[in-house]
Amino acid sequence: MLLAALLVWAPPPVLARTATVPIPAPSTPAEREALTRGRALIADFYALRLERLWGAFTTETKAQWGSLEAFQAFREAGARTYGAERQLMAERTFTDAGVTYYVRSATFEHDPRTVWALVFGFDAVGRVGLFGIAAQGEQVPGRIAFSPGNVKDAP
């Protein structure tokens, strides 16, 4: 339920955006750490350097992807299909039920009209227990990219 709420959160209209995206100041040390780590892991993800992100995944998250090679194939397909991040629309952090979330909303060069939410959920020791990508404002199951089976539908 929380994940569905994360994915339907929609930022203000694109025309109202500026180059600098304000982010609410994280209110806890865990949220400050999630912002810092989330940004670093996203940079690695975008650069196709997946070893550090894979190493941060919990055993359960790794099991969802199957192997580093399958995760790498997912990312490479997304990079080919969607291209580089074109515009950062928003970032936010929050904590719910002991999980601290980093949510990055962005558009990509080959799909500039869709705003994608990239979500990390960090557990109490900083491991990534949730990693997901989905089009914001939509709850269409085929557009949610939480498994290698949905490679074509996410950046």
Tab-separated table of N, CA and C in Angstrom:
chain	number	residue	atom	x	y	z
A	1	MET	N	0.822	-1.189	0.000
A	1	MET	CA	0.000	0.000	0.000
A	1	MET	C	0.869	1.258	0.000
A	2	LEU	N	1.907	1.266	0.844
A	2	LEU	CA	2.797	2.414	0.891
A	2	LEU	C	3.472	2.610	-0.459
A	3	LEU	N	3.894	1.519	-1.077
A	3	LEU	CA	4.559	1.635	-2.368
A	3	LEU	C	3.615	2.222	-3.405
A	4	ALA	N	2.361	1.814	-3.396
A	4	ALA	CA	1.395	2.382	-4.338
A	4	ALA	C	1.256	3.876	-4.107
A	5	ALA	N	1.251	4.305	-2.853
A	5	ALA	CA	1.173	5.736	-2.551
A	5	ALA	C	2.405	6.465	-3.064
A	6	LEU	N	3.570	5.848	-2.949
A	6	LEU	CA	4.790	6.463	-3.465
A	6	LEU	C	4.703	6.675	-4.962
A	7	LEU	N	4.127	5.728	-5.656
A	7	LEU	CA	4.139	5.747	-7.107
A	7	LEU	C	3.085	6.659	-7.699
A	8	VAL	N	2.036	6.986	-6.969
A	8	VAL	CA	1.020	7.871	-7.517
A	8	VAL	C	1.257	9.317	-7.127
A	9	TRP	N	2.220	9.572	-6.267
A	9	TRP	CA	2.554	10.942	-5.906
A	9	TRP	C	3.019	11.649	-7.156
A	10	ALA	N	2.408	12.762	-7.462
A	10	ALA	CA	2.778	13.479	-8.675
A	10	ALA	C	3.277	14.872	-8.328
A	11	PRO	N	4.386	15.304	-8.933
A	11	PRO	CA	4.906	16.634	-8.688
A	11	PRO	C	4.087	17.685	-9.416
A	12	PRO	N	4.360	18.972	-9.183
A	12	PRO	CA	3.657	20.037	-9.886
A	12	PRO	C	3.885	19.952	-11.397
A	13	PRO	N	3.110	20.657	-12.196
A	13	PRO	CA	3.258	20.601	-13.654
A	13	PRO	C	4.670	20.951	-14.110
A	14	VAL	N	5.098	20.334	-15.208
A	14	VAL	CA	6.447	20.500	-15.717
A	14	VAL	C	6.759	21.962	-16.013
A	15	LEU	N	5.829	22.725	-16.525
A	15	LEU	CA	6.095	24.102	-16.905
A	15	LEU	C	6.477	24.983	-15.717
A	16	ALA	N	6.115	24.582	-14.523
A	16	ALA	CA	6.408	25.385	-13.341
A	16	ALA	C	7.800	25.095	-12.779
A	17	ARG	N	8.569	24.206	-13.388
A	17	ARG	CA	9.858	23.788	-12.856
A	17	ARG	C	10.973	24.740	-13.222
A	18	THR	N	11.968	24.779	-12.375
A	18	THR	CA	13.190	25.503	-12.671
A	18	THR	C	14.332	24.505	-12.686
A	19	ALA	N	15.508	24.967	-13.052
A	19	ALA	CA	16.661	24.080	-13.121
A	19	ALA	C	17.070	23.581	-11.741
A	20	THR	N	16.834	24.370	-10.722
A	20	THR	CA	17.178	23.962	-9.364
A	20	THR	C	15.931	23.403	-8.697
A	21	VAL	N	16.044	22.193	-8.193
A	21	VAL	CA	14.915	21.532	-7.571
A	21	VAL	C	15.029	21.659	-6.064
A	22	PRO	N	14.094	22.354	-5.429
A	22	PRO	CA	14.163	22.433	-3.967
A	22	PRO	C	13.782	21.091	-3.359
A	23	ILE	N	14.468	20.720	-2.326
A	23	ILE	CA	14.137	19.492	-1.604
A	23	ILE	C	13.902	19.858	-0.151
A	24	PRO	N	12.823	19.360	0.406
A	24	PRO	CA	12.606	19.622	1.830
A	24	PRO	C	13.792	19.066	2.619
A	25	ALA	N	14.252	19.802	3.586
A	25	ALA	CA	15.385	19.352	4.394
A	25	ALA	C	15.013	18.058	5.110
A	26	PRO	N	15.839	17.027	4.967
A	26	PRO	CA	15.568	15.794	5.708
A	26	PRO	C	15.514	16.100	7.206
A	27	SER	N	14.551	15.521	7.879
A	27	SER	CA	14.327	15.893	9.277
A	27	SER	C	15.030	14.993	10.280
A	28	THR	N	15.597	13.878	9.833
A	28	THR	CA	16.264	12.971	10.769
A	28	THR	C	17.632	12.589	10.198
A	29	PRO	N	18.528	12.109	11.053
A	29	PRO	CA	19.812	11.620	10.530
A	29	PRO	C	19.627	10.500	9.494
A	30	ALA	N	18.667	9.617	9.710
A	30	ALA	CA	18.424	8.527	8.752
A	30	ALA	C	17.986	9.082	7.402
A	31	GLU	N	17.173	10.133	7.398
A	31	GLU	CA	16.737	10.727	6.142
A	31	GLU	C	17.876	11.478	5.458
A	32	ARG	N	18.736	12.128	6.220
A	32	ARG	CA	19.911	12.778	5.622
A	32	ARG	C	20.819	11.728	4.981
A	33	GLU	N	21.014	10.609	5.667
A	33	GLU	CA	21.835	9.522	5.122
A	33	GLU	C	21.175	8.916	3.881
A	34	ALA	N	19.851	8.757	3.899
A	34	ALA	CA	19.138	8.214	2.731
A	34	ALA	C	19.295	9.134	1.529
A	35	LEU	N	19.271	10.441	1.736
A	35	LEU	CA	19.458	11.385	0.646
A	35	LEU	C	20.860	11.247	0.054
A	36	THR	N	21.860	11.216	0.914
A	36	THR	CA	23.244	11.098	0.458
A	36	THR	C	23.483	9.768	-0.248
A	37	ARG	N	23.081	8.677	0.383
A	37	ARG	CA	23.287	7.350	-0.216
A	37	ARG	C	22.443	7.152	-1.454
A	38	GLY	N	21.197	7.624	-1.418
A	38	GLY	CA	20.327	7.492	-2.580
A	38	GLY	C	20.913	8.176	-3.797
A	39	ARG	N	21.421	9.386	-3.616
A	39	ARG	CA	22.046	10.111	-4.728
A	39	ARG	C	23.274	9.371	-5.261
A	40	ALA	N	24.092	8.856	-4.353
A	40	ALA	CA	25.302	8.131	-4.781
A	40	ALA	C	24.944	6.843	-5.517
A	41	LEU	N	23.966	6.109	-5.016
A	41	LEU	CA	23.579	4.855	-5.660
A	41	LEU	C	22.903	5.104	-7.007
A	42	ILE	N	22.128	6.179	-7.107
A	42	ILE	CA	21.511	6.526	-8.390
A	42	ILE	C	22.591	6.891	-9.409
A	43	ALA	N	23.606	7.641	-8.964
A	43	ALA	CA	24.703	7.998	-9.881
A	43	ALA	C	25.370	6.735	-10.421
A	44	ASP	N	25.611	5.764	-9.549
A	44	ASP	CA	26.193	4.492	-10.003
A	44	ASP	C	25.241	3.767	-10.959
A	45	PHE	N	23.960	3.736	-10.614
A	45	PHE	CA	22.952	3.076	-11.440
A	45	PHE	C	22.934	3.691	-12.840
A	46	TYR	N	22.905	5.020	-12.908
A	46	TYR	CA	22.895	5.701	-14.197
A	46	TYR	C	24.165	5.420	-14.998
A	47	ALA	N	25.302	5.307	-14.307
A	47	ALA	CA	26.585	5.086	-14.980
A	47	ALA	C	26.848	3.614	-15.289
A	48	LEU	N	25.874	2.761	-15.026
A	48	LEU	CA	25.983	1.320	-15.266
A	48	LEU	C	27.057	0.672	-14.383
A	49	ARG	N	27.339	1.272	-13.245
A	49	ARG	CA	28.237	0.689	-12.242
A	49	ARG	C	27.342	0.112	-11.148
A	50	LEU	N	27.025	-1.147	-11.244
A	50	LEU	CA	25.981	-1.715	-10.387
A	50	LEU	C	26.500	-2.517	-9.202
A	51	GLU	N	27.795	-2.725	-9.119
A	51	GLU	CA	28.327	-3.585	-8.057
A	51	GLU	C	28.035	-3.039	-6.661
A	52	ARG	N	28.221	-1.728	-6.459
A	52	ARG	CA	27.980	-1.155	-5.128
A	52	ARG	C	26.494	-1.238	-4.773
A	53	LEU	N	25.618	-0.937	-5.737
A	53	LEU	CA	24.185	-1.045	-5.481
A	53	LEU	C	23.814	-2.493	-5.189
A	54	TRP	N	24.312	-3.415	-5.982
A	54	TRP	CA	24.032	-4.832	-5.760
A	54	TRP	C	24.506	-5.258	-4.370
A	55	GLY	N	25.674	-4.796	-3.974
A	55	GLY	CA	26.210	-5.118	-2.652
A	55	GLY	C	25.391	-4.531	-1.516
A	56	ALA	N	24.654	-3.442	-1.780
A	56	ALA	CA	23.814	-2.817	-0.757
A	56	ALA	C	22.447	-3.491	-0.639
A	57	PHE	N	22.058	-4.272	-1.650
A	57	PHE	CA	20.768	-4.954	-1.623
A	57	PHE	C	20.728	-5.993	-0.499
A	58	THR	N	19.568	-6.130	0.119
A	58	THR	CA	19.359	-7.226	1.061
A	58	THR	C	19.299	-8.534	0.271
A	59	THR	N	19.397	-9.638	0.960
A	59	THR	CA	19.292	-10.951	0.322
A	59	THR	C	17.958	-11.087	-0.410
A	60	GLU	N	16.894	-10.574	0.189
A	60	GLU	CA	15.566	-10.662	-0.422
A	60	GLU	C	15.486	-9.826	-1.707
A	61	THR	N	16.099	-8.651	-1.689
A	61	THR	CA	16.076	-7.805	-2.885
A	61	THR	C	16.884	-8.456	-4.001
A	62	LYS	N	18.034	-9.019	-3.649
A	62	LYS	CA	18.824	-9.737	-4.656
A	62	LYS	C	18.025	-10.886	-5.258
A	63	ALA	N	17.290	-11.589	-4.425
A	63	ALA	CA	16.507	-12.733	-4.905
A	63	ALA	C	15.448	-12.297	-5.921
A	64	GLN	N	14.903	-11.093	-5.761
A	64	GLN	CA	13.911	-10.595	-6.716
A	64	GLN	C	14.504	-10.411	-8.111
A	65	TRP	N	15.790	-10.080	-8.163
A	65	TRP	CA	16.457	-9.847	-9.448
A	65	TRP	C	17.148	-11.092	-9.976
A	66	GLY	N	17.443	-12.032	-9.102
A	66	GLY	CA	18.044	-13.297	-9.515
A	66	GLY	C	19.556	-13.296	-9.488
A	67	SER	N	20.172	-12.353	-10.171
A	67	SER	CA	21.634	-12.307	-10.211
A	67	SER	C	22.072	-10.903	-10.609
A	68	LEU	N	23.331	-10.610	-10.342
A	68	LEU	CA	23.891	-9.332	-10.763
A	68	LEU	C	23.812	-9.218	-12.286
A	69	GLU	N	24.017	-10.304	-12.983
A	69	GLU	CA	23.965	-10.283	-14.443
A	69	GLU	C	22.559	-9.932	-14.944
A	70	ALA	N	21.535	-10.471	-14.303
A	70	ALA	CA	20.154	-10.154	-14.697
A	70	ALA	C	19.840	-8.687	-14.401
A	71	PHE	N	20.324	-8.196	-13.272
A	71	PHE	CA	20.125	-6.799	-12.915
A	71	PHE	C	20.857	-5.892	-13.909
A	72	GLN	N	22.065	-6.290	-14.285
A	72	GLN	CA	22.848	-5.543	-15.274
A	72	GLN	C	22.098	-5.499	-16.611
A	73	ALA	N	21.524	-6.607	-17.032
A	73	ALA	CA	20.766	-6.645	-18.291
A	73	ALA	C	19.556	-5.717	-18.222
A	74	PHE	N	18.876	-5.702	-17.079
A	74	PHE	CA	17.745	-4.796	-16.862
A	74	PHE	C	18.193	-3.353	-17.045
A	75	ARG	N	19.276	-2.982	-16.391
A	75	ARG	CA	19.751	-1.602	-16.454
A	75	ARG	C	20.214	-1.220	-17.852
A	76	GLU	N	20.929	-2.103	-18.512
A	76	GLU	CA	21.400	-1.817	-19.864
A	76	GLU	C	20.232	-1.617	-20.828
A	77	ALA	N	19.193	-2.430	-20.698
A	77	ALA	CA	18.008	-2.276	-21.545
A	77	ALA	C	17.325	-0.936	-21.266
A	78	GLY	N	17.248	-0.562	-20.005
A	78	GLY	CA	16.665	0.738	-19.658
A	78	GLY	C	17.465	1.897	-20.213
A	79	ALA	N	18.793	1.795	-20.148
A	79	ALA	CA	19.651	2.865	-20.671
A	79	ALA	C	19.474	3.010	-22.180
A	80	ARG	N	19.390	1.886	-22.901
A	80	ARG	CA	19.183	1.944	-24.352
A	80	ARG	C	17.816	2.538	-24.699
A	81	THR	N	16.800	2.118	-23.980
A	81	THR	CA	15.436	2.519	-24.287
A	81	THR	C	15.147	3.959	-23.887
A	82	TYR	N	15.582	4.378	-22.705
A	82	TYR	CA	15.190	5.675	-22.155
A	82	TYR	C	16.284	6.737	-22.196
A	83	GLY	N	17.532	6.337	-22.348
A	83	GLY	CA	18.618	7.305	-22.380
A	83	GLY	C	18.946	7.836	-20.998
A	84	ALA	N	19.645	8.945	-20.987
A	84	ALA	CA	20.102	9.552	-19.737
A	84	ALA	C	18.982	10.352	-19.071
A	85	GLU	N	19.153	10.586	-17.773
A	85	GLU	CA	18.216	11.456	-17.072
A	85	GLU	C	18.267	12.824	-17.743
A	86	ARG	N	17.115	13.333	-18.083
A	86	ARG	CA	17.028	14.625	-18.754
A	86	ARG	C	16.804	15.745	-17.755
A	87	GLN	N	15.873	15.518	-16.820
A	87	GLN	CA	15.562	16.568	-15.853
A	87	GLN	C	15.159	15.941	-14.525
A	88	LEU	N	15.816	16.393	-13.480
A	88	LEU	CA	15.424	16.026	-12.123
A	88	LEU	C	14.223	16.883	-11.769
A	89	MET	N	13.123	16.242	-11.428
A	89	MET	CA	11.893	16.960	-11.124
A	89	MET	C	11.735	17.208	-9.624
A	90	ALA	N	12.110	16.211	-8.826
A	90	ALA	CA	11.958	16.344	-7.373
A	90	ALA	C	12.728	15.226	-6.688
A	91	GLU	N	13.078	15.471	-5.454
A	91	GLU	CA	13.651	14.452	-4.574
A	91	GLU	C	12.961	14.599	-3.234
A	92	ARG	N	12.834	13.498	-2.531
A	92	ARG	CA	12.323	13.583	-1.173
A	92	ARG	C	12.755	12.365	-0.386
A	93	THR	N	12.748	12.512	0.910
A	93	THR	CA	13.024	11.406	1.816
A	93	THR	C	11.933	11.399	2.873
A	94	PHE	N	11.652	10.236	3.389
A	94	PHE	CA	10.734	10.114	4.514
A	94	PHE	C	10.935	8.742	5.141
A	95	THR	N	10.408	8.583	6.334
A	95	THR	CA	10.532	7.322	7.058
A	95	THR	C	9.142	6.805	7.391
A	96	ASP	N	8.947	5.517	7.197
A	96	ASP	CA	7.683	4.870	7.524
A	96	ASP	C	7.964	3.447	7.986
A	97	ALA	N	7.456	3.093	9.147
A	97	ALA	CA	7.566	1.734	9.696
A	97	ALA	C	9.016	1.241	9.721
A	98	GLY	N	9.945	2.114	10.096
A	98	GLY	CA	11.334	1.711	10.233
A	98	GLY	C	12.130	1.675	8.935
A	99	VAL	N	11.503	2.015	7.821
A	99	VAL	CA	12.183	2.056	6.533
A	99	VAL	C	12.299	3.525	6.132
A	100	THR	N	13.498	3.922	5.712
A	100	THR	CA	13.716	5.291	5.258
A	100	THR	C	13.822	5.274	3.734
A	101	TYR	N	13.010	6.106	3.102
A	101	TYR	CA	12.881	6.111	1.647
A	101	TYR	C	13.566	7.319	1.024
A	102	TYR	N	14.169	7.081	-0.123
A	102	TYR	CA	14.658	8.140	-1.000
A	102	TYR	C	13.892	7.982	-2.300
A	103	VAL	N	13.218	9.039	-2.742
A	103	VAL	CA	12.434	9.002	-3.974
A	103	VAL	C	12.963	10.100	-4.889
A	104	ARG	N	13.359	9.722	-6.079
A	104	ARG	CA	13.874	10.658	-7.087
A	104	ARG	C	12.921	10.624	-8.269
A	105	SER	N	12.380	11.765	-8.635
A	105	SER	CA	11.472	11.880	-9.770
A	105	SER	C	12.209	12.568	-10.906
A	106	ALA	N	12.181	11.951	-12.084
A	106	ALA	CA	12.953	12.491	-13.199
A	106	ALA	C	12.328	12.102	-14.526
A	107	THR	N	12.714	12.856	-15.556
A	107	THR	CA	12.370	12.494	-16.920
A	107	THR	C	13.659	12.060	-17.622
A	108	PHE	N	13.500	11.344	-18.734
A	108	PHE	CA	14.641	10.797	-19.454
A	108	PHE	C	14.592	11.233	-20.914
A	109	GLU	N	15.751	11.284	-21.548
A	109	GLU	CA	15.863	11.896	-22.869
A	109	GLU	C	14.986	11.260	-23.943
A	110	HIS	N	14.763	9.964	-23.906
A	110	HIS	CA	13.949	9.324	-24.939
A	110	HIS	C	12.475	9.203	-24.554
A	111	ASP	N	12.111	9.715	-23.383
A	111	ASP	CA	10.719	9.688	-22.914
A	111	ASP	C	10.490	10.903	-22.015
A	112	PRO	N	10.628	12.122	-22.562
A	112	PRO	CA	10.589	13.322	-21.727
A	112	PRO	C	9.221	13.658	-21.145
A	113	ARG	N	8.184	13.011	-21.591
A	113	ARG	CA	6.838	13.332	-21.082
A	113	ARG	C	6.464	12.512	-19.852
A	114	THR	N	7.157	11.415	-19.614
A	114	THR	CA	6.851	10.568	-18.464
A	114	THR	C	7.782	10.908	-17.318
A	115	VAL	N	7.195	11.131	-16.149
A	115	VAL	CA	7.997	11.330	-14.944
A	115	VAL	C	8.089	9.984	-14.246
A	116	TRP	N	9.329	9.530	-14.046
A	116	TRP	CA	9.581	8.249	-13.407
A	116	TRP	C	10.007	8.465	-11.965
A	117	ALA	N	9.513	7.623	-11.083
A	117	ALA	CA	9.933	7.633	-9.680
A	117	ALA	C	10.898	6.479	-9.475
A	118	LEU	N	12.100	6.799	-9.001
A	118	LEU	CA	13.093	5.798	-8.630
A	118	LEU	C	13.106	5.784	-7.111
A	119	VAL	N	12.906	4.627	-6.521
A	119	VAL	CA	12.695	4.533	-5.076
A	119	VAL	C	13.676	3.560	-4.447
A	120	PHE	N	14.337	4.024	-3.392
A	120	PHE	CA	15.139	3.160	-2.533
A	120	PHE	C	14.479	3.149	-1.165
A	121	GLY	N	14.361	1.974	-0.570
A	121	GLY	CA	13.920	1.843	0.814
A	121	GLY	C	15.064	1.256	1.615
A	122	PHE	N	15.601	2.039	2.544
A	122	PHE	CA	16.745	1.616	3.353
A	122	PHE	C	16.259	1.087	4.697
A	123	ASP	N	16.784	-0.077	5.097
A	123	ASP	CA	16.430	-0.619	6.405
A	123	ASP	C	17.245	0.078	7.499
A	124	ALA	N	17.097	-0.365	8.724
A	124	ALA	CA	17.736	0.288	9.869
A	124	ALA	C	19.256	0.275	9.809
A	125	VAL	N	19.843	-0.672	9.081
A	125	VAL	CA	21.301	-0.727	8.980
A	125	VAL	C	21.804	-0.199	7.626
A	126	GLY	N	20.905	0.406	6.853
A	126	GLY	CA	21.307	1.031	5.603
A	126	GLY	C	21.301	0.141	4.381
A	127	ARG	N	20.798	-1.077	4.504
A	127	ARG	CA	20.698	-1.975	3.351
A	127	ARG	C	19.482	-1.586	2.517
A	128	VAL	N	19.553	-1.845	1.214
A	128	VAL	CA	18.451	-1.534	0.308
A	128	VAL	C	17.483	-2.720	0.301
A	129	GLY	N	16.378	-2.541	0.999
A	129	GLY	CA	15.352	-3.572	1.059
A	129	GLY	C	14.295	-3.397	-0.010
A	130	LEU	N	14.298	-2.235	-0.663
A	130	LEU	CA	13.354	-1.967	-1.740
A	130	LEU	C	14.061	-1.128	-2.792
A	131	PHE	N	13.958	-1.560	-4.034
A	131	PHE	CA	14.404	-0.751	-5.158
A	131	PHE	C	13.340	-0.900	-6.217
A	132	GLY	N	12.810	0.227	-6.669
A	132	GLY	CA	11.783	0.163	-7.689
A	132	GLY	C	11.793	1.378	-8.580
A	133	ILE	N	11.241	1.206	-9.765
A	133	ILE	CA	11.090	2.281	-10.736
A	133	ILE	C	9.692	2.148	-11.320
A	134	ALA	N	8.959	3.252	-11.339
A	134	ALA	CA	7.622	3.219	-11.933
A	134	ALA	C	7.253	4.601	-12.430
A	135	ALA	N	6.386	4.640	-13.414
A	135	ALA	CA	5.865	5.911	-13.886
A	135	ALA	C	4.991	6.498	-12.793
A	136	GLN	N	5.244	7.750	-12.448
A	136	GLN	CA	4.457	8.396	-11.403
A	136	GLN	C	3.038	8.646	-11.885
A	137	GLY	N	2.099	8.543	-10.953
A	137	GLY	CA	0.712	8.824	-11.262
A	137	GLY	C	-0.014	7.673	-11.915
A	138	GLU	N	0.656	6.563	-12.095
A	138	GLU	CA	0.026	5.411	-12.725
A	138	GLU	C	0.127	4.202	-11.815
A	139	GLN	N	-0.884	3.379	-11.831
A	139	GLN	CA	-0.865	2.132	-11.081
A	139	GLN	C	-1.065	0.951	-12.005
A	140	VAL	N	-0.691	1.113	-13.244
A	140	VAL	CA	-0.822	0.037	-14.215
A	140	VAL	C	0.270	-0.985	-13.924
A	141	PRO	N	-0.084	-2.225	-13.542
A	141	PRO	CA	0.937	-3.199	-13.162
A	141	PRO	C	2.033	-3.387	-14.187
A	142	GLY	N	1.745	-3.350	-15.468
A	142	GLY	CA	2.765	-3.528	-16.481
A	142	GLY	C	3.801	-2.422	-16.533
A	143	ARG	N	3.540	-1.281	-15.911
A	143	ARG	CA	4.472	-0.161	-15.932
A	143	ARG	C	5.358	-0.149	-14.686
A	144	ILE	N	5.132	-1.050	-13.760
A	144	ILE	CA	5.933	-1.074	-12.547
A	144	ILE	C	7.107	-2.006	-12.762
A	145	ALA	N	8.308	-1.493	-12.576
A	145	ALA	CA	9.509	-2.247	-12.924
A	145	ALA	C	10.225	-2.756	-11.694
A	146	PHE	N	9.682	-3.749	-11.057
A	146	PHE	CA	10.314	-4.317	-9.884
A	146	PHE	C	10.902	-5.690	-10.139
A	147	SER	N	10.829	-6.123	-11.371
A	147	SER	CA	11.395	-7.432	-11.683
A	147	SER	C	11.964	-7.402	-13.091
A	148	PRO	N	12.873	-8.296	-13.376
A	148	PRO	CA	13.457	-8.331	-14.724
A	148	PRO	C	12.413	-8.528	-15.821
A	149	GLY	N	11.255	-9.049	-15.505
A	149	GLY	CA	10.209	-9.258	-16.503
A	149	GLY	C	9.624	-7.971	-17.057
A	150	ASN	N	9.843	-6.850	-16.378
A	150	ASN	CA	9.291	-5.580	-16.816
A	150	ASN	C	10.354	-4.659	-17.412
A	151	VAL	N	11.415	-5.216	-17.941
A	151	VAL	CA	12.547	-4.439	-18.432
A	151	VAL	C	12.126	-3.352	-19.416
A	152	LYS	N	11.206	-3.646	-20.299
A	152	LYS	CA	10.863	-2.689	-21.339
A	152	LYS	C	10.110	-1.481	-20.806
A	153	ASP	N	9.664	-1.515	-19.568
A	153	ASP	CA	8.800	-0.458	-19.059
A	153	ASP	C	9.447	0.475	-18.054
A	154	ALA	N	10.761	0.512	-17.980
A	154	ALA	CA	11.389	1.411	-17.019
A	154	ALA	C	12.754	1.858	-17.500
A	155	PRO	N	13.169	3.065	-17.070
A	155	PRO	CA	14.494	3.548	-17.470
A	155	PRO	C	15.627	2.800	-16.806
